N, CA and C atoms as an extended XYZ file, in Angstrom:
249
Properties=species:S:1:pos:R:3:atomname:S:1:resname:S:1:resid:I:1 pbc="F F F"
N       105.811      126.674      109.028 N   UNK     1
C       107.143      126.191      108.714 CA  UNK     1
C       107.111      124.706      108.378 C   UNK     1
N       106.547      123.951      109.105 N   UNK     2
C       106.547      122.591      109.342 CA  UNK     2
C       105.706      121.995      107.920 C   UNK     2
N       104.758      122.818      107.383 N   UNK     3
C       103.996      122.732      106.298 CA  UNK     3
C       104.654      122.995      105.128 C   UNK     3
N       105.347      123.814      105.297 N   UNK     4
C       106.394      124.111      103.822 CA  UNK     4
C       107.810      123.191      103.566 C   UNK     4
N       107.870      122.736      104.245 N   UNK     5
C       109.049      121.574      104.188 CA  UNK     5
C       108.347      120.159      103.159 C   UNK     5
N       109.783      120.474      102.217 N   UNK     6
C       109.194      119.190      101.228 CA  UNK     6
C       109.923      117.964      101.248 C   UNK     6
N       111.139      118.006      102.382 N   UNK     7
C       112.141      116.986      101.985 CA  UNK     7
C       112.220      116.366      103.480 C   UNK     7
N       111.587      117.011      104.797 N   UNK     8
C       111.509      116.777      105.808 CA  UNK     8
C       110.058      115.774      106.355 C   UNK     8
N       110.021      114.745      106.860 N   UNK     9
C       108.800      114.445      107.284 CA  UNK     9
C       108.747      114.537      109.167 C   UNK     9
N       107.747      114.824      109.324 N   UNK    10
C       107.289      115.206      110.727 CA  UNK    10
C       107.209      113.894      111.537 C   UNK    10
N       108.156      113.630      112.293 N   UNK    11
C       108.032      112.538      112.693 CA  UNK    11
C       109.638      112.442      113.592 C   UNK    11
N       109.281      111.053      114.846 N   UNK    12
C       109.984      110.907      115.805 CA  UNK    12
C       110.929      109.761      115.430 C   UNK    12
N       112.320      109.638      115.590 N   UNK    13
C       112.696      108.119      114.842 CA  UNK    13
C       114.058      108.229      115.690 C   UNK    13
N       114.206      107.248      115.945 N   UNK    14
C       116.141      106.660      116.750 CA  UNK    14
C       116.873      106.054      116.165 C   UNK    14
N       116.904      106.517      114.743 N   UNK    15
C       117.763      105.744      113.945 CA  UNK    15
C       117.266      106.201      112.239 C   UNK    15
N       118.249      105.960      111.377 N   UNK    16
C       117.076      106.021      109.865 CA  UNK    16
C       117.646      107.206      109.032 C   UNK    16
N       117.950      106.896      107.913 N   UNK    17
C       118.617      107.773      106.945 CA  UNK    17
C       117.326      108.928      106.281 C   UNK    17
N       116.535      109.213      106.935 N   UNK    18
C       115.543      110.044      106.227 CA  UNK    18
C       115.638      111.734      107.159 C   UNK    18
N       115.219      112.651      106.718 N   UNK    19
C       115.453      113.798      106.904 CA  UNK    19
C       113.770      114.115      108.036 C   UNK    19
N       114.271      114.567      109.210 N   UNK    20
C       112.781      114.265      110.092 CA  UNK    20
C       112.740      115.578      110.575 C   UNK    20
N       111.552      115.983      111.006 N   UNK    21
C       111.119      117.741      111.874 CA  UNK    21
C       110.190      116.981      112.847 C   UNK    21
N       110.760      117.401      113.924 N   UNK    22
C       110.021      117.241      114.936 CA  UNK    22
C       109.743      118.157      115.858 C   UNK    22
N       108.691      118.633      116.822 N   UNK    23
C       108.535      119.503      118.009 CA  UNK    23
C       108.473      118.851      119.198 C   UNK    23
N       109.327      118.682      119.820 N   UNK    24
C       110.060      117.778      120.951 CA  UNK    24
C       108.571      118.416      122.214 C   UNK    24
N       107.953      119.551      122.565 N   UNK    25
C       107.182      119.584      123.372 CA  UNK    25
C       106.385      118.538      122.965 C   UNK    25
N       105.838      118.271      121.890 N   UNK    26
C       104.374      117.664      121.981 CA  UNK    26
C       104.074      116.451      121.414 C   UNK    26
N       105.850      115.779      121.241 N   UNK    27
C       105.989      114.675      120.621 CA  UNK    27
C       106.903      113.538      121.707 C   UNK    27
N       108.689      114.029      121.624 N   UNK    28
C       109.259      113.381      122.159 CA  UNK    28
C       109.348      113.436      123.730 C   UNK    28
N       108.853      114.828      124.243 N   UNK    29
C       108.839      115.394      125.543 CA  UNK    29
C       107.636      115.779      125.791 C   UNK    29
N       106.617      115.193      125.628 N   UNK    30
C       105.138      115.738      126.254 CA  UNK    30
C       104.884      115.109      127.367 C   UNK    30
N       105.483      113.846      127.735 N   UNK    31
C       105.167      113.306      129.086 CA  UNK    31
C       105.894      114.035      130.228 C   UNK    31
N       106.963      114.997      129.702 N   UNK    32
C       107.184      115.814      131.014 CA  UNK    32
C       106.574      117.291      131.080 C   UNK    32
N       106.693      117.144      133.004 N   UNK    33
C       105.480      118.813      132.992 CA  UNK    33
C       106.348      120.049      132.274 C   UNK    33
N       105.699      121.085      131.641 N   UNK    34
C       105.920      121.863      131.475 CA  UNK    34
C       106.933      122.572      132.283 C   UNK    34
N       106.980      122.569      133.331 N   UNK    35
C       108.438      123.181      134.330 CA  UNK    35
C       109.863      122.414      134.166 C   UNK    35
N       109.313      121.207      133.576 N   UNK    36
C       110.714      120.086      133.099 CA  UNK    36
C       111.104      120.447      131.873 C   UNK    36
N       110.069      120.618      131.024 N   UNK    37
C       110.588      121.094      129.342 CA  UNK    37
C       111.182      122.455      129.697 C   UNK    37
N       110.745      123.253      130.232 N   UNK    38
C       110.927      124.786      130.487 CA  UNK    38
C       112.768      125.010      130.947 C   UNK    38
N       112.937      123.890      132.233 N   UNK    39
C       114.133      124.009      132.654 CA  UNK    39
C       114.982      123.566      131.501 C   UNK    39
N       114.655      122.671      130.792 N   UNK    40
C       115.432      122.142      129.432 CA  UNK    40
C       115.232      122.961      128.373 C   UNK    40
N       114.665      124.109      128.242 N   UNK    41
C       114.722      124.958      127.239 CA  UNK    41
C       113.662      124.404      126.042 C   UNK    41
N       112.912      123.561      126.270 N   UNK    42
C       111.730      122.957      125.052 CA  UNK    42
C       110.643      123.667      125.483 C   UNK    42
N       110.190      124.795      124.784 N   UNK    43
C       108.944      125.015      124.290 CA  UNK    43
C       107.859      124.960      123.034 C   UNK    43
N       106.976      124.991      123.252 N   UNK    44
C       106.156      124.836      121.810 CA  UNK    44
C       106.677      124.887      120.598 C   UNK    44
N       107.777      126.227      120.647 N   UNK    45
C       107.653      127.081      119.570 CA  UNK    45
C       109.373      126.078      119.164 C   UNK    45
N       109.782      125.531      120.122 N   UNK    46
C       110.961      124.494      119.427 CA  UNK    46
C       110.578      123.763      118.333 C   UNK    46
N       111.528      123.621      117.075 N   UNK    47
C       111.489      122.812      116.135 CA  UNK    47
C       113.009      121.787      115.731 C   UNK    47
N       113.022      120.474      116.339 N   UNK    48
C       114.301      119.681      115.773 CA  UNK    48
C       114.590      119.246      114.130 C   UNK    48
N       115.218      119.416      113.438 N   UNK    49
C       115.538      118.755      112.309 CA  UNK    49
C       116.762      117.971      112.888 C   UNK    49
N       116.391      116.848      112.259 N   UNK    50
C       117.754      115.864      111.998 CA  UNK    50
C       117.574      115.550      110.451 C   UNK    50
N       118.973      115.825      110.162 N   UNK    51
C       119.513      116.012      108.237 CA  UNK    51
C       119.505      114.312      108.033 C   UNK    51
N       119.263      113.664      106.960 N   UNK    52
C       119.028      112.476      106.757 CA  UNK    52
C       120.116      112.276      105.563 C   UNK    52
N       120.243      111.802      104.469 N   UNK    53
C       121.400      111.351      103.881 CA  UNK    53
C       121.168      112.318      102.438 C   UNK    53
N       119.816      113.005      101.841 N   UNK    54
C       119.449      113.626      101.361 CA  UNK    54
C       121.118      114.960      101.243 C   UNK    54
N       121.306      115.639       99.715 N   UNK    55
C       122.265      116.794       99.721 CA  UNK    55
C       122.504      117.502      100.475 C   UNK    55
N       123.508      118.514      100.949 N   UNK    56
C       123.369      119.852      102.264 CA  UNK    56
C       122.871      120.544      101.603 C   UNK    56
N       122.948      120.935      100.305 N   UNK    57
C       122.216      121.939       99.342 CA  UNK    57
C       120.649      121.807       99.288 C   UNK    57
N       119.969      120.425       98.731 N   UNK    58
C       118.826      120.390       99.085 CA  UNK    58
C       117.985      120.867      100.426 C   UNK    58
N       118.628      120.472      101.155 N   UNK    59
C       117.901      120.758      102.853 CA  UNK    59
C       118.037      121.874      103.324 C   UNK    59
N       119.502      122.622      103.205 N   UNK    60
C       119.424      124.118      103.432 CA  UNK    60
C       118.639      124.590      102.576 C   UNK    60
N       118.206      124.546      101.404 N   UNK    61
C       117.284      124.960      100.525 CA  UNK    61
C       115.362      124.891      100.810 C   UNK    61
N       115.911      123.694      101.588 N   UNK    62
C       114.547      123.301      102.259 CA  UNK    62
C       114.069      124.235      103.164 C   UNK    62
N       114.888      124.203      103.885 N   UNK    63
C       114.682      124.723      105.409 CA  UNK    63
C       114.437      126.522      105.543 C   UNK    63
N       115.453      127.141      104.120 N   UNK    64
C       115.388      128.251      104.287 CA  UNK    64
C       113.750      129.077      103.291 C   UNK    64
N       113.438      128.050      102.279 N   UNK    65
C       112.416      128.541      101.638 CA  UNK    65
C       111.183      128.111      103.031 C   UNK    65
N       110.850      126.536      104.040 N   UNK    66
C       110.550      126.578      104.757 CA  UNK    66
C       110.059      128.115      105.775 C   UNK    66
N       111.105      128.588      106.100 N   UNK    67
C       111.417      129.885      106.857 CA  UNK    67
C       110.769      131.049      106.477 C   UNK    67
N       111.183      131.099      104.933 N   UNK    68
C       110.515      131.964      104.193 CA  UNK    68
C       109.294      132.058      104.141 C   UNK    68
N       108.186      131.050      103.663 N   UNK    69
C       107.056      130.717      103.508 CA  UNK    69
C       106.591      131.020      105.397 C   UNK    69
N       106.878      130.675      106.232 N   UNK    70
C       106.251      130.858      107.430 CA  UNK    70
C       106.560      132.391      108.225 C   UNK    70
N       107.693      133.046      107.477 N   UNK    71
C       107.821      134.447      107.883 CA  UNK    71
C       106.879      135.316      106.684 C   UNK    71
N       106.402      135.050      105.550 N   UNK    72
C       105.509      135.353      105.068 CA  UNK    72
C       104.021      135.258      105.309 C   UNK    72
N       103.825      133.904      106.022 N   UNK    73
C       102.674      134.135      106.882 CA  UNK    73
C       102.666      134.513      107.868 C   UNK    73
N       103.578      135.436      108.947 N   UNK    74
C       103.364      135.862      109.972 CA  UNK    74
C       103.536      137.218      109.776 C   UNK    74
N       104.146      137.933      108.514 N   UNK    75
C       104.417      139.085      108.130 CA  UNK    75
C       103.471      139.616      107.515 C   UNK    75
N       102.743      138.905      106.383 N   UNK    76
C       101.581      139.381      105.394 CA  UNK    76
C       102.451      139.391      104.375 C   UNK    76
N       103.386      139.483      104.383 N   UNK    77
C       104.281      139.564      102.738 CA  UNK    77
C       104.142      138.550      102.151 C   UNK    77
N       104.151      138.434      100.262 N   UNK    78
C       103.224      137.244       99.850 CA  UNK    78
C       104.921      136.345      100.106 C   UNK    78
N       104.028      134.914       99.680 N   UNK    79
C       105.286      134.066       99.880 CA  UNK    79
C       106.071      134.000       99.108 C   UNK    79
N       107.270      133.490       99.034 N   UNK    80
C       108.368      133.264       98.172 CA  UNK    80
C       107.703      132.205       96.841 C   UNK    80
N       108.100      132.440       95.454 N   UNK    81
C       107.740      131.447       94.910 CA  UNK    81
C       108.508      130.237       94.933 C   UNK    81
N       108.188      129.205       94.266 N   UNK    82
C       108.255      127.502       94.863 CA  UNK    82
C       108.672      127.502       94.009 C   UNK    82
N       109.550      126.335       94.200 N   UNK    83
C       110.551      125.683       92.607 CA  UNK    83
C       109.525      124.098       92.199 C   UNK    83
């Protein structure tokens, strides 16, 4: 998922008009134990987007071909083609 995103960059930020994906276990929340993320509902498999100033059209577009492309690799179905 995180690989097919073209408008998102992977990364932690507190501020900033850019469009970010982050996995809060192993980035913003890795210094707490696993029973702390757990009670807070953060596991691995969590992914945050924060929308940056970028279109709603672009990013839902993002996010859902994103989706696509990573349910195609977990399905075997080939991927969606790319614009």
């Amino acid at each position: 998922f995180l690989g097919a995103l073209r408008h998102f960059t992977l990364a932690e930020s507190l501020g900033g008009v850019e469009s970010l994906a982050e996995v809060p276990a192993i980035m913003t929340h890795a210094a707490l134990s696993e029973a702390a993320r757990a009670a807070m509902g953060i596991d691995v498999g969590l992914i945050r987007l924060s929308c940056g100033i970028e279109g709603t059209e672009t990013l839902v577009e993002d996010i859902l071909h994103a989706a696509q492309t990573a349910w195609a690799q977990v399905s075997g179905e080939a991927p969606p083609p790319t614009a």
